[in-house]
């Protein structure tokens, strides 16, 4: 039999990894709840028609589909119904036999929209939810890119107030502070990008400009300028864009400069107004020094954003990592499922990347790795019975403890404790038992002493 | 567009449901850690060859398989290798084109065995792990049976000590006590079932006897006797089994009676010895009154069990629910993947059923449902700014709070708070702002009073 393996792009999480990941999830959960966001979980599988056509052609190809095998065969009329529904969504005839009707969740946004539409009558709007679950994409695996990975989203739907944007900035600010990851939170408005296209005299080229600008960090201004040219932007347009990109200064200074440059663009002035208001709300909520920085070159790939957009990058000089979070305002997401006019705004945390950054910066709390705090050596016979009684006393005191289950050779038991990284080993031998005490050995310092049970408990709890 | 829906047998979990489920998971996690068990998570997808042939023919049919579409085409030599591997496992030629190579996790046991074999050199044995993750089965959905559901397992591999069995009993005992679910923990040994077959003079009929006995709760003794007859057990054999089933009394009394009846069966005496020792260890670890009861009719369906087996049922008279947990000793699980001679023992918690029982018994902590503790009414303008400042003060004090994001009509805001079930509504109007105070309205009692911010914080924290 060949050695078993796991599918490419998937991962086993070892005990130490699970504990660290759990720490991130728990930290975020506490903050979301503090801000009045409510948890939601949706199924791993969605109907294929729910997902198809929502992520672009490339996205459709990357959806993991589930075979119908093992399920009871559909009735003919149900098949016809399914085909009709399919054609409505995909606007192509459904010619192949039905081999798949379900697919794995591709992101948390579409299932959220689907949930809101299905439960619109029960929900109180604005509805604020957070969701932390895995998603699956049949992408080519590479370093830091997995076929199963975790998303963590917080969204508010049903309110256009910019207080929502400001609160999401606060969530970013306090979450990364709590996780001890220094960050820069970039903010922009899609409306400023629209205004840029107007400035160039090419309002229909907004997406081209957005796509090119999005690469500024990667390929620099010369690269972007070349791409803009290739995408048909005039030299004068490129010059206008350069002028805007070169604006530097504080957030206020930048916004003042932009309102000068964009004074004739309605979209531009609206975008500037949005940013000013959001930053003012944010300042009221979070008066301390903050990491939020206006960045006109910020574009964000997804084209459903319509207003303020944000992106988080790690600000530590030693960390080379792309965005570890992002989001923005979108209009009419639920319109995809027939519920029109519900504006939303949301942010996302890149769990896997945040994990990697925290590992690199060594900011996970030390005690996380520990697990078991104390192991009792098993000397067999009456000493085993005594050890079991001690074990219960330790656990009753809230100390994570275990006994080596067999009266194996002392060396074997010590090797186990060492490999597990257990710091305290308790030795309940004949002398200890008859005296009602226990010897405690610290594996790190090598120190060993015989103490009362109460003293051992106090030592382990301290 | 037709109303969106989710696949049959799957579920959305609303905020209130997520919080309650989280409470169960958190409670179990704390207990597992206290007992020195370590968390493990495996991928949702496994290679199909890992799963195929492990769950019987019926199980194989219920595995959800994932289409290869969206993935890059395999090279010819890789295909040949895959086919060869397949044939080794399934012992049938692989004749169909490769449309699926991956499948969704069917349980947590096989992935655990696969993990142990893959990581045998890094792990310290005995390895104690717990795992709480969803699994998927293409079963026909019905009340309480889902296609996506959660399993929660705790296992020890690499030790034959009965201390492990006793510790798992302690985990059951303390977990259900903590969750406030009254239970009976039934215990038996597969060896006693083997001895029963010997008593009947038909040692090869052990599985038939096991399968029939397993139905005692459902169809009663007459039903079981009929099934035994159909399965070819002699009348004398059935009479022997009846004699054993009719043994009543305390655990000690039962074991004494069994050792009398089974004195000539080596397997029987071994089983009795296992149960006595396990119960003695358990008594040492957990001297208080316990819910563990010897039940010779307990069989447990899975045929990989070889020693002690356990099952948990709710003991509350009003709750009609099957088993909410179970497990046992198995030999050589990892042998499936080439690592021989590793004995293991484990227990499982039926999360969905435990949830339903707790809901029925109303034992979820009341404050779980709450989420947001206070909502600030938004009166707009300067009052909005004042409200935002108060909001930050509340959150800094650890109070989950939110502001209605728009200065909407008062009634609309109150309706929202009511629908959300928020108990305290804070009203920062002109008077409150100029005085630096805030009015607090209790939605349950209707009481309203103006207090200082410090008093409001104290009230909400109390």
PDB file of C-alpha atoms in Angstrom, chain A residues 29-275:
ATOM      1  CA  UNK A  29     -15.228  36.901  17.376  1.00  0.00           C
ATOM      2  CA  UNK A  30     -14.945  38.935  20.576  1.00  0.00           C
ATOM      3  CA  UNK A  31     -14.439  42.148  18.590  1.00  0.00           C
ATOM      4  CA  UNK A  32     -17.274  41.463  16.150  1.00  0.00           C
ATOM      5  CA  UNK A  33     -19.645  40.807  19.041  1.00  0.00           C
ATOM      6  CA  UNK A  34     -18.484  43.988  20.799  1.00  0.00           C
ATOM      7  CA  UNK A  35     -19.502  45.913  17.680  1.00  0.00           C
ATOM      8  CA  UNK A  36     -22.944  44.308  17.553  1.00  0.00           C
ATOM      9  CA  UNK A  37     -22.226  41.973  14.653  1.00  0.00           C
ATOM     10  CA  UNK A  38     -24.004  38.629  14.688  1.00  0.00           C
ATOM     11  CA  UNK A  39     -22.580  35.243  13.720  1.00  0.00           C
ATOM     12  CA  UNK A  40     -23.906  33.390  10.670  1.00  0.00           C
ATOM     13  CA  UNK A  41     -22.966  30.026   9.197  1.00  0.00           C
ATOM     14  CA  UNK A  42     -24.103  28.723   5.835  1.00  0.00           C
ATOM     15  CA  UNK A  43     -23.776  25.198   4.389  1.00  0.00           C
ATOM     16  CA  UNK A  44     -20.556  24.090   2.698  1.00  0.00           C
ATOM     17  CA  UNK A  45     -22.591  23.175  -0.362  1.00  0.00           C
ATOM     18  CA  UNK A  46     -24.821  25.520  -2.282  1.00  0.00           C
ATOM     19  CA  UNK A  47     -27.035  24.746  -5.240  1.00  0.00           C
ATOM     20  CA  UNK A  48     -24.927  25.189  -8.346  1.00  0.00           C
ATOM     21  CA  UNK A  49     -27.408  27.714  -9.778  1.00  0.00           C
ATOM     22  CA  UNK A  50     -26.837  29.903  -6.719  1.00  0.00           C
ATOM     23  CA  UNK A  51     -23.129  30.188  -7.480  1.00  0.00           C
ATOM     24  CA  UNK A  52     -22.911  30.005 -11.269  1.00  0.00           C
ATOM     25  CA  UNK A  53     -22.471  33.306 -13.082  1.00  0.00           C
ATOM     26  CA  UNK A  54     -21.563  35.256  -9.934  1.00  0.00           C
ATOM     27  CA  UNK A  55     -17.764  35.174 -10.075  1.00  0.00           C
ATOM     28  CA  UNK A  56     -17.043  35.773 -13.745  1.00  0.00           C
ATOM     29  CA  UNK A  57     -16.021  33.132 -16.282  1.00  0.00           C
ATOM     30  CA  UNK A  58     -12.710  32.391 -14.560  1.00  0.00           C
ATOM     31  CA  UNK A  59     -14.465  32.067 -11.221  1.00  0.00           C
ATOM     32  CA  UNK A  60     -17.069  29.681 -12.644  1.00  0.00           C
ATOM     33  CA  UNK A  61     -14.290  27.388 -13.755  1.00  0.00           C
ATOM     34  CA  UNK A  62     -12.760  27.351 -10.279  1.00  0.00           C
ATOM     35  CA  UNK A  63     -15.942  26.255  -8.496  1.00  0.00           C
ATOM     36  CA  UNK A  64     -15.627  22.733  -7.033  1.00  0.00           C
ATOM     37  CA  UNK A  65     -18.696  20.789  -8.167  1.00  0.00           C
ATOM     38  CA  UNK A  66     -20.128  17.750  -6.410  1.00  0.00           C
ATOM     39  CA  UNK A  67     -21.161  14.628  -8.291  1.00  0.00           C
ATOM     40  CA  UNK A  68     -24.788  13.538  -8.032  1.00  0.00           C
ATOM     41  CA  UNK A  69     -23.786   9.921  -7.448  1.00  0.00           C
ATOM     42  CA  UNK A  70     -25.086   8.387  -4.292  1.00  0.00           C
ATOM     43  CA  UNK A  71     -28.190  10.522  -4.491  1.00  0.00           C
ATOM     44  CA  UNK A  72     -31.539   9.241  -5.549  1.00  0.00           C
ATOM     45  CA  UNK A  73     -32.294   9.779  -9.225  1.00  0.00           C
ATOM     46  CA  UNK A  74     -34.390  12.818 -10.004  1.00  0.00           C
ATOM     47  CA  UNK A  75     -37.876  12.627 -11.473  1.00  0.00           C
ATOM     48  CA  UNK A  76     -38.184  13.761 -15.091  1.00  0.00           C
ATOM     49  CA  UNK A  77     -40.260  16.839 -14.259  1.00  0.00           C
ATOM     50  CA  UNK A  78     -37.726  17.917 -11.639  1.00  0.00           C
ATOM     51  CA  UNK A  79     -34.969  17.629 -14.226  1.00  0.00           C
ATOM     52  CA  UNK A  80     -36.892  19.819 -16.664  1.00  0.00           C
ATOM     53  CA  UNK A  81     -37.428  22.396 -13.913  1.00  0.00           C
ATOM     54  CA  UNK A  82     -33.750  22.364 -13.057  1.00  0.00           C
ATOM     55  CA  UNK A  83     -32.737  22.795 -16.699  1.00  0.00           C
ATOM     56  CA  UNK A  84     -35.092  25.731 -17.087  1.00  0.00           C
ATOM     57  CA  UNK A  85     -33.722  27.393 -13.958  1.00  0.00           C
ATOM     58  CA  UNK A  86     -30.181  26.795 -15.151  1.00  0.00           C
ATOM     59  CA  UNK A  87     -30.841  28.416 -18.506  1.00  0.00           C
ATOM     60  CA  UNK A  88     -32.333  31.471 -16.858  1.00  0.00           C
ATOM     61  CA  UNK A  89     -29.131  32.002 -14.905  1.00  0.00           C
ATOM     62  CA  UNK A  90     -26.488  30.882 -17.347  1.00  0.00           C
ATOM     63  CA  UNK A  91     -28.348  31.869 -20.570  1.00  0.00           C
ATOM     64  CA  UNK A  92     -27.042  28.804 -22.396  1.00  0.00           C
ATOM     65  CA  UNK A  93     -28.974  25.614 -23.014  1.00  0.00           C
ATOM     66  CA  UNK A  94     -28.269  22.886 -20.491  1.00  0.00           C
ATOM     67  CA  UNK A  95     -27.223  20.133 -22.884  1.00  0.00           C
ATOM     68  CA  UNK A  96     -25.204  17.775 -20.738  1.00  0.00           C
ATOM     69  CA  UNK A  97     -26.832  15.195 -18.501  1.00  0.00           C
ATOM     70  CA  UNK A  98     -27.293  16.374 -14.939  1.00  0.00           C
ATOM     71  CA  UNK A  99     -24.210  15.041 -13.168  1.00  0.00           C
ATOM     72  CA  UNK A 100     -23.855  17.902 -10.732  1.00  0.00           C
ATOM     73  CA  UNK A 101     -26.360  20.191  -9.031  1.00  0.00           C
ATOM     74  CA  UNK A 102     -24.332  21.176  -5.968  1.00  0.00           C
ATOM     75  CA  UNK A 103     -21.036  22.905  -5.470  1.00  0.00           C
ATOM     76  CA  UNK A 104     -18.747  23.909  -2.648  1.00  0.00           C
ATOM     77  CA  UNK A 105     -18.949  27.455  -1.310  1.00  0.00           C
ATOM     78  CA  UNK A 106     -16.599  29.700  -3.323  1.00  0.00           C
ATOM     79  CA  UNK A 107     -16.759  32.696  -0.991  1.00  0.00           C
ATOM     80  CA  UNK A 108     -18.888  33.936   1.929  1.00  0.00           C
ATOM     81  CA  UNK A 109     -20.448  36.885   0.099  1.00  0.00           C
ATOM     82  CA  UNK A 110     -22.823  35.131  -2.294  1.00  0.00           C
ATOM     83  CA  UNK A 111     -24.113  32.703   0.383  1.00  0.00           C
ATOM     84  CA  UNK A 112     -24.655  35.752   2.641  1.00  0.00           C
ATOM     85  CA  UNK A 113     -26.670  37.515  -0.088  1.00  0.00           C
ATOM     86  CA  UNK A 114     -28.649  34.307  -0.662  1.00  0.00           C
ATOM     87  CA  UNK A 115     -29.322  34.024   3.093  1.00  0.00           C
ATOM     88  CA  UNK A 116     -30.497  37.640   3.379  1.00  0.00           C
ATOM     89  CA  UNK A 117     -32.922  37.199   0.484  1.00  0.00           C
ATOM     90  CA  UNK A 118     -34.285  33.920   1.892  1.00  0.00           C
ATOM     91  CA  UNK A 119     -34.743  35.390   5.384  1.00  0.00           C
ATOM     92  CA  UNK A 120     -35.593  38.996   4.540  1.00  0.00           C
ATOM     93  CA  UNK A 121     -38.833  38.904   6.524  1.00  0.00           C
ATOM     94  CA  UNK A 122     -37.314  37.616   9.751  1.00  0.00           C
ATOM     95  CA  UNK A 123     -34.239  39.844   9.740  1.00  0.00           C
ATOM     96  CA  UNK A 124     -33.986  43.266  11.371  1.00  0.00           C
ATOM     97  CA  UNK A 125     -32.303  45.713   8.983  1.00  0.00           C
ATOM     98  CA  UNK A 126     -29.618  47.000   8.962  1.00  0.00           C
ATOM     99  CA  UNK A 127     -28.380  43.430   9.353  1.00  0.00           C
ATOM    100  CA  UNK A 128     -24.818  43.102  10.613  1.00  0.00           C
ATOM    101  CA  UNK A 129     -23.303  39.679  10.376  1.00  0.00           C
ATOM    102  CA  UNK A 130     -19.892  38.089  10.646  1.00  0.00           C
ATOM    103  CA  UNK A 131     -18.980  34.729   9.198  1.00  0.00           C
ATOM    104  CA  UNK A 132     -15.787  32.655   9.541  1.00  0.00           C
ATOM    105  CA  UNK A 133     -15.815  29.522   7.413  1.00  0.00           C
ATOM    106  CA  UNK A 134     -13.737  27.674   4.814  1.00  0.00           C
ATOM    107  CA  UNK A 135     -14.200  28.210   1.083  1.00  0.00           C
ATOM    108  CA  UNK A 136     -12.957  26.096  -1.803  1.00  0.00           C
ATOM    109  CA  UNK A 137     -11.434  27.057  -5.137  1.00  0.00           C
ATOM    110  CA  UNK A 138      -9.939  24.766  -7.787  1.00  0.00           C
ATOM    111  CA  UNK A 139      -7.049  27.155  -8.259  1.00  0.00           C
ATOM    112  CA  UNK A 140      -3.511  26.011  -9.035  1.00  0.00           C
ATOM    113  CA  UNK A 141      -1.963  25.598  -5.565  1.00  0.00           C
ATOM    114  CA  UNK A 142       1.160  27.610  -4.760  1.00  0.00           C
ATOM    115  CA  UNK A 143       2.867  29.096  -1.707  1.00  0.00           C
ATOM    116  CA  UNK A 144       0.172  30.768   0.371  1.00  0.00           C
ATOM    117  CA  UNK A 145      -2.620  29.774  -2.030  1.00  0.00           C
ATOM    118  CA  UNK A 146      -4.783  26.827  -1.058  1.00  0.00           C
ATOM    119  CA  UNK A 147      -7.766  25.005  -2.496  1.00  0.00           C
ATOM    120  CA  UNK A 148      -9.391  25.032   0.923  1.00  0.00           C
ATOM    121  CA  UNK A 149      -8.917  28.223   2.875  1.00  0.00           C
ATOM    122  CA  UNK A 150     -10.744  30.270   5.496  1.00  0.00           C
ATOM    123  CA  UNK A 151     -12.519  33.540   4.952  1.00  0.00           C
ATOM    124  CA  UNK A 152     -13.703  35.833   7.677  1.00  0.00           C
ATOM    125  CA  UNK A 153     -16.162  38.557   6.677  1.00  0.00           C
ATOM    126  CA  UNK A 154     -18.114  41.244   8.489  1.00  0.00           C
ATOM    127  CA  UNK A 155     -20.872  43.055   6.555  1.00  0.00           C
ATOM    128  CA  UNK A 156     -23.729  45.457   7.172  1.00  0.00           C
ATOM    129  CA  UNK A 157     -26.605  45.478   4.694  1.00  0.00           C
ATOM    130  CA  UNK A 158     -29.572  47.803   4.598  1.00  0.00           C
ATOM    131  CA  UNK A 159     -27.937  51.103   5.512  1.00  0.00           C
ATOM    132  CA  UNK A 160     -26.110  53.715   3.454  1.00  0.00           C
ATOM    133  CA  UNK A 161     -24.788  55.566   6.516  1.00  0.00           C
ATOM    134  CA  UNK A 162     -21.043  56.132   6.473  1.00  0.00           C
ATOM    135  CA  UNK A 163     -21.010  55.331  10.191  1.00  0.00           C
ATOM    136  CA  UNK A 164     -20.881  51.730   8.980  1.00  0.00           C
ATOM    137  CA  UNK A 165     -17.683  52.375   7.032  1.00  0.00           C
ATOM    138  CA  UNK A 166     -16.194  54.094  10.080  1.00  0.00           C
ATOM    139  CA  UNK A 167     -17.134  51.212  12.380  1.00  0.00           C
ATOM    140  CA  UNK A 168     -15.532  48.696  10.055  1.00  0.00           C
ATOM    141  CA  UNK A 169     -12.336  50.782  10.137  1.00  0.00           C
ATOM    142  CA  UNK A 170     -12.507  50.625  13.950  1.00  0.00           C
ATOM    143  CA  UNK A 171     -12.905  46.855  13.775  1.00  0.00           C
ATOM    144  CA  UNK A 172      -9.799  46.589  11.611  1.00  0.00           C
ATOM    145  CA  UNK A 173      -7.887  48.946  13.881  1.00  0.00           C
ATOM    146  CA  UNK A 174      -8.748  47.153  17.111  1.00  0.00           C
ATOM    147  CA  UNK A 175      -8.516  43.627  15.712  1.00  0.00           C
ATOM    148  CA  UNK A 176      -4.986  44.084  14.412  1.00  0.00           C
ATOM    149  CA  UNK A 177      -3.968  45.928  17.572  1.00  0.00           C
ATOM    150  CA  UNK A 178      -5.257  42.999  19.626  1.00  0.00           C
ATOM    151  CA  UNK A 179      -3.438  40.520  17.353  1.00  0.00           C
ATOM    152  CA  UNK A 180      -0.279  42.668  17.654  1.00  0.00           C
ATOM    153  CA  UNK A 181       0.106  43.059  13.906  1.00  0.00           C
ATOM    154  CA  UNK A 182       1.167  46.613  12.925  1.00  0.00           C
ATOM    155  CA  UNK A 183      -0.857  47.669   9.882  1.00  0.00           C
ATOM    156  CA  UNK A 184      -1.591  50.394   7.394  1.00  0.00           C
ATOM    157  CA  UNK A 185      -5.275  50.659   6.508  1.00  0.00           C
ATOM    158  CA  UNK A 186      -5.585  52.200   3.044  1.00  0.00           C
ATOM    159  CA  UNK A 187      -8.824  53.908   2.096  1.00  0.00           C
ATOM    160  CA  UNK A 188     -10.171  55.229  -1.191  1.00  0.00           C
ATOM    161  CA  UNK A 189     -13.487  55.636  -2.999  1.00  0.00           C
ATOM    162  CA  UNK A 190     -14.468  54.024  -6.265  1.00  0.00           C
ATOM    163  CA  UNK A 191     -15.996  57.397  -7.091  1.00  0.00           C
ATOM    164  CA  UNK A 192     -12.526  58.974  -7.158  1.00  0.00           C
ATOM    165  CA  UNK A 193     -11.516  56.338  -9.678  1.00  0.00           C
ATOM    166  CA  UNK A 194     -14.572  57.217 -11.767  1.00  0.00           C
ATOM    167  CA  UNK A 195     -13.563  60.876 -11.497  1.00  0.00           C
ATOM    168  CA  UNK A 196     -10.072  59.988 -12.725  1.00  0.00           C
ATOM    169  CA  UNK A 197     -11.621  58.464 -15.840  1.00  0.00           C
ATOM    170  CA  UNK A 198     -13.604  61.670 -16.312  1.00  0.00           C
ATOM    171  CA  UNK A 199     -10.414  63.727 -15.877  1.00  0.00           C
ATOM    172  CA  UNK A 200      -8.894  61.694 -18.688  1.00  0.00           C
ATOM    173  CA  UNK A 201     -11.893  62.527 -20.812  1.00  0.00           C
ATOM    174  CA  UNK A 202     -12.711  58.806 -20.983  1.00  0.00           C
ATOM    175  CA  UNK A 203     -15.462  58.086 -18.441  1.00  0.00           C
ATOM    176  CA  UNK A 204     -16.124  54.633 -19.926  1.00  0.00           C
ATOM    177  CA  UNK A 205     -12.536  53.587 -19.206  1.00  0.00           C
ATOM    178  CA  UNK A 206     -12.928  53.502 -15.432  1.00  0.00           C
ATOM    179  CA  UNK A 207     -12.467  49.728 -15.185  1.00  0.00           C
ATOM    180  CA  UNK A 208      -9.333  49.853 -17.360  1.00  0.00           C
ATOM    181  CA  UNK A 209      -7.862  52.570 -15.186  1.00  0.00           C
ATOM    182  CA  UNK A 210      -8.840  50.656 -12.028  1.00  0.00           C
ATOM    183  CA  UNK A 211      -7.201  47.445 -13.246  1.00  0.00           C
ATOM    184  CA  UNK A 212      -3.986  49.233 -14.193  1.00  0.00           C
ATOM    185  CA  UNK A 213      -3.825  51.306 -10.972  1.00  0.00           C
ATOM    186  CA  UNK A 214      -4.324  48.159  -8.907  1.00  0.00           C
ATOM    187  CA  UNK A 215      -0.829  47.087  -9.990  1.00  0.00           C
ATOM    188  CA  UNK A 216       0.989  50.205  -8.792  1.00  0.00           C
ATOM    189  CA  UNK A 217       2.496  48.397  -5.794  1.00  0.00           C
ATOM    190  CA  UNK A 218       3.711  45.562  -7.967  1.00  0.00           C
ATOM    191  CA  UNK A 219       4.960  47.160 -11.182  1.00  0.00           C
ATOM    192  CA  UNK A 220       5.521  50.822 -10.250  1.00  0.00           C
ATOM    193  CA  UNK A 221       4.274  53.943 -12.006  1.00  0.00           C
ATOM    194  CA  UNK A 222       6.153  53.309 -15.302  1.00  0.00           C
ATOM    195  CA  UNK A 223       4.553  49.867 -15.544  1.00  0.00           C
ATOM    196  CA  UNK A 224       1.121  51.284 -14.821  1.00  0.00           C
ATOM    197  CA  UNK A 225       1.609  54.108 -17.343  1.00  0.00           C
ATOM    198  CA  UNK A 226       2.520  51.552 -20.023  1.00  0.00           C
ATOM    199  CA  UNK A 227      -0.515  49.454 -19.211  1.00  0.00           C
ATOM    200  CA  UNK A 228      -2.740  52.547 -19.315  1.00  0.00           C
ATOM    201  CA  UNK A 229      -1.377  53.363 -22.765  1.00  0.00           C
ATOM    202  CA  UNK A 230      -2.028  49.791 -23.938  1.00  0.00           C
ATOM    203  CA  UNK A 231      -5.558  50.089 -22.607  1.00  0.00           C
ATOM    204  CA  UNK A 232      -6.099  53.132 -24.804  1.00  0.00           C
ATOM    205  CA  UNK A 233      -5.740  55.996 -22.318  1.00  0.00           C
ATOM    206  CA  UNK A 234      -4.460  59.146 -23.984  1.00  0.00           C
ATOM    207  CA  UNK A 235      -1.119  60.685 -23.014  1.00  0.00           C
ATOM    208  CA  UNK A 236      -2.958  63.638 -21.522  1.00  0.00           C
ATOM    209  CA  UNK A 237      -5.061  61.226 -19.493  1.00  0.00           C
ATOM    210  CA  UNK A 238      -1.976  59.442 -18.191  1.00  0.00           C
ATOM    211  CA  UNK A 239      -0.510  62.809 -17.238  1.00  0.00           C
ATOM    212  CA  UNK A 240      -3.692  63.684 -15.312  1.00  0.00           C
ATOM    213  CA  UNK A 241      -3.498  60.384 -13.457  1.00  0.00           C
ATOM    214  CA  UNK A 242       0.180  60.935 -12.645  1.00  0.00           C
ATOM    215  CA  UNK A 243      -0.653  64.335 -11.185  1.00  0.00           C
ATOM    216  CA  UNK A 244      -3.244  62.772  -8.877  1.00  0.00           C
ATOM    217  CA  UNK A 245      -1.017  59.907  -7.844  1.00  0.00           C
ATOM    218  CA  UNK A 246       1.744  62.338  -6.933  1.00  0.00           C
ATOM    219  CA  UNK A 247      -0.398  64.111  -4.370  1.00  0.00           C
ATOM    220  CA  UNK A 248       1.206  63.473  -0.961  1.00  0.00           C
ATOM    221  CA  UNK A 249       0.510  64.591   2.601  1.00  0.00           C
ATOM    222  CA  UNK A 250      -1.863  63.912   5.463  1.00  0.00           C
ATOM    223  CA  UNK A 251      -5.335  62.609   4.740  1.00  0.00           C
ATOM    224  CA  UNK A 252      -6.751  66.138   4.994  1.00  0.00           C
ATOM    225  CA  UNK A 253      -4.064  67.579   2.730  1.00  0.00           C
ATOM    226  CA  UNK A 254      -4.670  64.912   0.117  1.00  0.00           C
ATOM    227  CA  UNK A 255      -8.431  65.405   0.153  1.00  0.00           C
ATOM    228  CA  UNK A 256      -7.963  69.172  -0.191  1.00  0.00           C
ATOM    229  CA  UNK A 257      -5.657  68.682  -3.178  1.00  0.00           C
ATOM    230  CA  UNK A 258      -8.092  66.241  -4.800  1.00  0.00           C
ATOM    231  CA  UNK A 259     -11.042  68.571  -4.405  1.00  0.00           C
ATOM    232  CA  UNK A 260      -8.993  71.199  -6.197  1.00  0.00           C
ATOM    233  CA  UNK A 261      -8.101  68.864  -9.080  1.00  0.00           C
ATOM    234  CA  UNK A 262     -11.546  67.250  -9.309  1.00  0.00           C
ATOM    235  CA  UNK A 263     -13.713  70.301  -8.678  1.00  0.00           C
ATOM    236  CA  UNK A 264     -15.574  69.866 -11.969  1.00  0.00           C
ATOM    237  CA  UNK A 265     -16.381  66.189 -11.457  1.00  0.00           C
ATOM    238  CA  UNK A 266     -19.607  65.423  -9.581  1.00  0.00           C
ATOM    239  CA  UNK A 267     -18.423  61.883  -8.911  1.00  0.00           C
ATOM    240  CA  UNK A 268     -15.080  63.177  -7.649  1.00  0.00           C
ATOM    241  CA  UNK A 269     -16.614  65.629  -5.219  1.00  0.00           C
ATOM    242  CA  UNK A 270     -18.975  62.954  -3.975  1.00  0.00           C
ATOM    243  CA  UNK A 271     -16.086  60.559  -3.394  1.00  0.00           C
ATOM    244  CA  UNK A 272     -14.103  63.205  -1.517  1.00  0.00           C
ATOM    245  CA  UNK A 273     -17.147  64.006   0.580  1.00  0.00           C
ATOM    246  CA  UNK A 274     -17.621  60.302   1.409  1.00  0.00           C
ATOM    247  CA  UNK A 275     -14.024  59.945   2.482  1.00  0.00           C
TER     248      UNK A 275
END
